[in-house]
Tab-separated table of C-alpha atoms in Angstrom:
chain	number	residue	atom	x	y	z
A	1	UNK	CA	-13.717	100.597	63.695
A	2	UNK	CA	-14.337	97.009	65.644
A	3	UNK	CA	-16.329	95.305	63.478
A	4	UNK	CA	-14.117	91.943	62.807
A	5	UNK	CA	-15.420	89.391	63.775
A	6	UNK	CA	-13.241	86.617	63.797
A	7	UNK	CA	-11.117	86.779	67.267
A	8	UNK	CA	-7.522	88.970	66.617
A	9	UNK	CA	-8.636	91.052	63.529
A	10	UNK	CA	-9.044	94.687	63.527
A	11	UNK	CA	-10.220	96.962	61.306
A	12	UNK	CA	-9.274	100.523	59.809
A	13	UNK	CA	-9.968	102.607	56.682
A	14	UNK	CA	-7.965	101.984	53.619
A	15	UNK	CA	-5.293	104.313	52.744
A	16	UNK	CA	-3.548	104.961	49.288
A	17	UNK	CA	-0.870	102.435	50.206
A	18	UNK	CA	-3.239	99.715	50.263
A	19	UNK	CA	-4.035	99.594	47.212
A	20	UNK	CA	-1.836	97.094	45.637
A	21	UNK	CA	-2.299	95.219	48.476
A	22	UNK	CA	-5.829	94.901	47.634
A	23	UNK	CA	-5.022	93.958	44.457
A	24	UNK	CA	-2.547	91.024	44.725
A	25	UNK	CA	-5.328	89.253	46.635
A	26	UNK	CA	-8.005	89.353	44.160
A	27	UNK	CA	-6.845	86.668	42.114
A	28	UNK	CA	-6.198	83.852	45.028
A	29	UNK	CA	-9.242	84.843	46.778
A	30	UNK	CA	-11.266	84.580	43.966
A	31	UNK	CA	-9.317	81.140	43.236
A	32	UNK	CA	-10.044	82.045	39.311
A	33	UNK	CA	-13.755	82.246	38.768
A	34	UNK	CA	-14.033	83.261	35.336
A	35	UNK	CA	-10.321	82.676	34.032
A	36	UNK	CA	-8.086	85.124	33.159
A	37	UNK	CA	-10.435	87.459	32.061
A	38	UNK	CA	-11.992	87.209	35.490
A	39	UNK	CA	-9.142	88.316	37.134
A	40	UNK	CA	-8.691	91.385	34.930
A	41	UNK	CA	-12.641	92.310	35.346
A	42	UNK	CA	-11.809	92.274	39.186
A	43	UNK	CA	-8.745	94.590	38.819
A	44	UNK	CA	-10.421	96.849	36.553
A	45	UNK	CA	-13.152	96.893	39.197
A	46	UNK	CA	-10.678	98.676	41.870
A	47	UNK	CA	-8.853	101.373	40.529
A	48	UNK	CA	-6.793	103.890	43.183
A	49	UNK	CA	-9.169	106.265	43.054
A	50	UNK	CA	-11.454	104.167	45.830
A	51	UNK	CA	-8.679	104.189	48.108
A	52	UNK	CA	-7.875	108.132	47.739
A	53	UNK	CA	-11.753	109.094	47.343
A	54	UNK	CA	-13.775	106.748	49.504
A	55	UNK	CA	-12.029	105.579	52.785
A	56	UNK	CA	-14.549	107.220	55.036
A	57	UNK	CA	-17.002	104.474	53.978
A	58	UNK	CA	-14.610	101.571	53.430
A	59	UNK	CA	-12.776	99.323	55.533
A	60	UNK	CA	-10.146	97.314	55.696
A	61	UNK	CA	-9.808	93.993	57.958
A	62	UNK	CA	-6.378	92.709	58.983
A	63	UNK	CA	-4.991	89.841	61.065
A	64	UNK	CA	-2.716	90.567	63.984
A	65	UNK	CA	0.636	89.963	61.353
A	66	UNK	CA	-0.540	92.916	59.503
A	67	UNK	CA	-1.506	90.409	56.503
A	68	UNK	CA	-5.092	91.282	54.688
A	69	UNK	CA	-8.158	89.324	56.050
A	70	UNK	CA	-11.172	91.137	54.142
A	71	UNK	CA	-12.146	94.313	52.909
A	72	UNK	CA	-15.081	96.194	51.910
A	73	UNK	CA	-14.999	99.403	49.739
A	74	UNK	CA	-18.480	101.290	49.641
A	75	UNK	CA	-19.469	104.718	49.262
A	76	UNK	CA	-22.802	107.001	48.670
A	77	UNK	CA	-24.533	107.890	45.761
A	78	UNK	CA	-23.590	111.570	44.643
A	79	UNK	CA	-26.650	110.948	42.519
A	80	UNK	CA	-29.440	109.616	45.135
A	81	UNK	CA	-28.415	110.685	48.603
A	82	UNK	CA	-30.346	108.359	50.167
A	83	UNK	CA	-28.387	105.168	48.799
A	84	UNK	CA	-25.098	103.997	49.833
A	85	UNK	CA	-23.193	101.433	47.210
A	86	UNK	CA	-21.211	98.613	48.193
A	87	UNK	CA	-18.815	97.993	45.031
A	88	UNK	CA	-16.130	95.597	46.473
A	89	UNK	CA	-16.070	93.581	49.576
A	90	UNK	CA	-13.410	90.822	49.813
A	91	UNK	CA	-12.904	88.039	52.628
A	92	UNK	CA	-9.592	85.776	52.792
A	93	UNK	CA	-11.465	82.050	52.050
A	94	UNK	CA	-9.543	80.909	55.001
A	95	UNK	CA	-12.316	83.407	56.847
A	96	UNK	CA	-15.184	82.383	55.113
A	97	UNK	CA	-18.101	81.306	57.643
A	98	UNK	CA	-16.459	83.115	60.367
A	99	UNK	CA	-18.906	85.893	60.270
A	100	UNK	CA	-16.372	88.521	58.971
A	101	UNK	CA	-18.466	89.315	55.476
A	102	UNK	CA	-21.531	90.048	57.822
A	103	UNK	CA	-19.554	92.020	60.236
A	104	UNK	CA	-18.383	94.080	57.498
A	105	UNK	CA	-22.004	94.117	55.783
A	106	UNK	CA	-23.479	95.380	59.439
A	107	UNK	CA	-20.574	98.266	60.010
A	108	UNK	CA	-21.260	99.876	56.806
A	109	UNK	CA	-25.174	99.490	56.990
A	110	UNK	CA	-24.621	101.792	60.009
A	111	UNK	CA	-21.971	104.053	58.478
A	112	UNK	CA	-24.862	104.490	55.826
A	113	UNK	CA	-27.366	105.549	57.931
A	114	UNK	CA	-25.151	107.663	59.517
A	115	UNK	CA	-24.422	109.671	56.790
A	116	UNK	CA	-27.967	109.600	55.356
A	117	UNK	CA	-28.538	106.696	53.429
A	118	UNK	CA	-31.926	104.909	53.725
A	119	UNK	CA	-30.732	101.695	51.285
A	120	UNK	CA	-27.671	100.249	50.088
A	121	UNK	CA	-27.628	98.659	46.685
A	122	UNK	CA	-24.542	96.306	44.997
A	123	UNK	CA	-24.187	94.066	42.077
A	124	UNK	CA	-22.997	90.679	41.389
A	125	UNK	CA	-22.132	88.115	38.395
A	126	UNK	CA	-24.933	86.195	37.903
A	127	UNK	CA	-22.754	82.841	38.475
A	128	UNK	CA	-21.426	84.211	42.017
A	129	UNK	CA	-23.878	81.768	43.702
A	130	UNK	CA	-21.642	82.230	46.766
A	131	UNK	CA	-21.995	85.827	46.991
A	132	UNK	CA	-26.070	85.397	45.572
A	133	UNK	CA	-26.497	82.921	48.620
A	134	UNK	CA	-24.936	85.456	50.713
A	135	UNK	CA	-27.137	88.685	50.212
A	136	UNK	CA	-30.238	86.341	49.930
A	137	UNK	CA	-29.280	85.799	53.980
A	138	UNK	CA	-28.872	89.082	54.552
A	139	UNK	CA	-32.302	90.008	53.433
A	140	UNK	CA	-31.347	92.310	50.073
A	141	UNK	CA	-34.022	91.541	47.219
A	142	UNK	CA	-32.566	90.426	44.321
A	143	UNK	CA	-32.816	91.373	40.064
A	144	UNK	CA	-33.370	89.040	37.650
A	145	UNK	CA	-30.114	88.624	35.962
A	146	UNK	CA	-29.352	92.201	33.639
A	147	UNK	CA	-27.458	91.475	30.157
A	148	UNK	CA	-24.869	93.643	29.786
A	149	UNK	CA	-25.170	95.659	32.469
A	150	UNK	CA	-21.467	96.609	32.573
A	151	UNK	CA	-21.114	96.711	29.389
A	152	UNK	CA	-21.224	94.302	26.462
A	153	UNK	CA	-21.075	90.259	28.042
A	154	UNK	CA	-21.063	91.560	31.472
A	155	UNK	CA	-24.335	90.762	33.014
A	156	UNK	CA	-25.413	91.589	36.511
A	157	UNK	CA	-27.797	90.448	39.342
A	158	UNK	CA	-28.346	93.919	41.485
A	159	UNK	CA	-29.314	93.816	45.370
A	160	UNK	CA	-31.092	96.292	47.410
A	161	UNK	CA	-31.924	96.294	51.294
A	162	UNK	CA	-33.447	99.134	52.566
A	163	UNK	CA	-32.085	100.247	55.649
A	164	UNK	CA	-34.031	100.641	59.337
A	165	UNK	CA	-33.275	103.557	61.266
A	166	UNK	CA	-30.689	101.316	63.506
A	167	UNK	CA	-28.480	100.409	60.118
């Protein structure tokens, strides 16, 4: 994988040991939108499993220290075969602008394709304007918001962009 963009970072899949390294950046990265509560949502959001189940369609960006820059943890529908699922992506704010979100966006559009999948589909609180800016750019149409869509108080905006046959 070569998709970093930002000059020195390389990419990989995620193994099992990166887990809690994963983790232990949620909270500064997401510099505590929506408290403490927040912060447990988002750690809820990643258990093991995606880094023992789904690496083949994941990635994981890191600076030439070894230190995390961004990651993105995506897989395909079991239930749809032609949609792929991005559930996670996470760039270092130090990154952002850099081009390292869309480099990760593009790689797995391809992967996608590769294996299949003619869209790809995520979700996103409805007050991540950053993140709503962000798919709006990369041309995914975007739900109205969707009350409790993870449950009870956790309301969604869902994306889709279908793919072309290039990813």
């Amino acid at each position: 994988m070569t998709h970093a963009a930002a000059t020195g970072l390389s990419s990989r899949r995620p193994t099992e040991a990166d887990h809690a390294r994963v983790l232990a950046v949620l909270e500064p990265w997401w510099g505590g939108f929506k408290g403490a509560d927040g912060a447990r949502e988002r750690a809820l959001l990643l258990p093991r499993l995606y880094f023992q189940h789904f690496t083949d369609t994941s990635s994981l960006v890191e600076r030439p220290d070894g230190s995390l820059a961004a990651f993105l943890v995506g897989f395909l529908s079991q239930t749809d075969q032609a949609t792929a699922y991005l559930h996670f992506v996470g760039v270092d704010p130090a990154l952002h602008g850099q081009g390292v979100a869309r480099s990760l966006y593009e790689w797995f559009f391809g992967r996608a394709s590769e294996l299949g999948a003619r869209r790809v589909e995520c979700v996103t609180s409805p007050g991540n304007t950053a993140s709503r800016a962000f798919h709006d750019r990369l041309g995914f149409t975007t739900s109205p918001v969707l009350p409790d869509y993870d449950g009870p108080g956790l309301d969604r905006v869902a994306f889709t962009r279908e793919l072309d046959d290039s990813g």
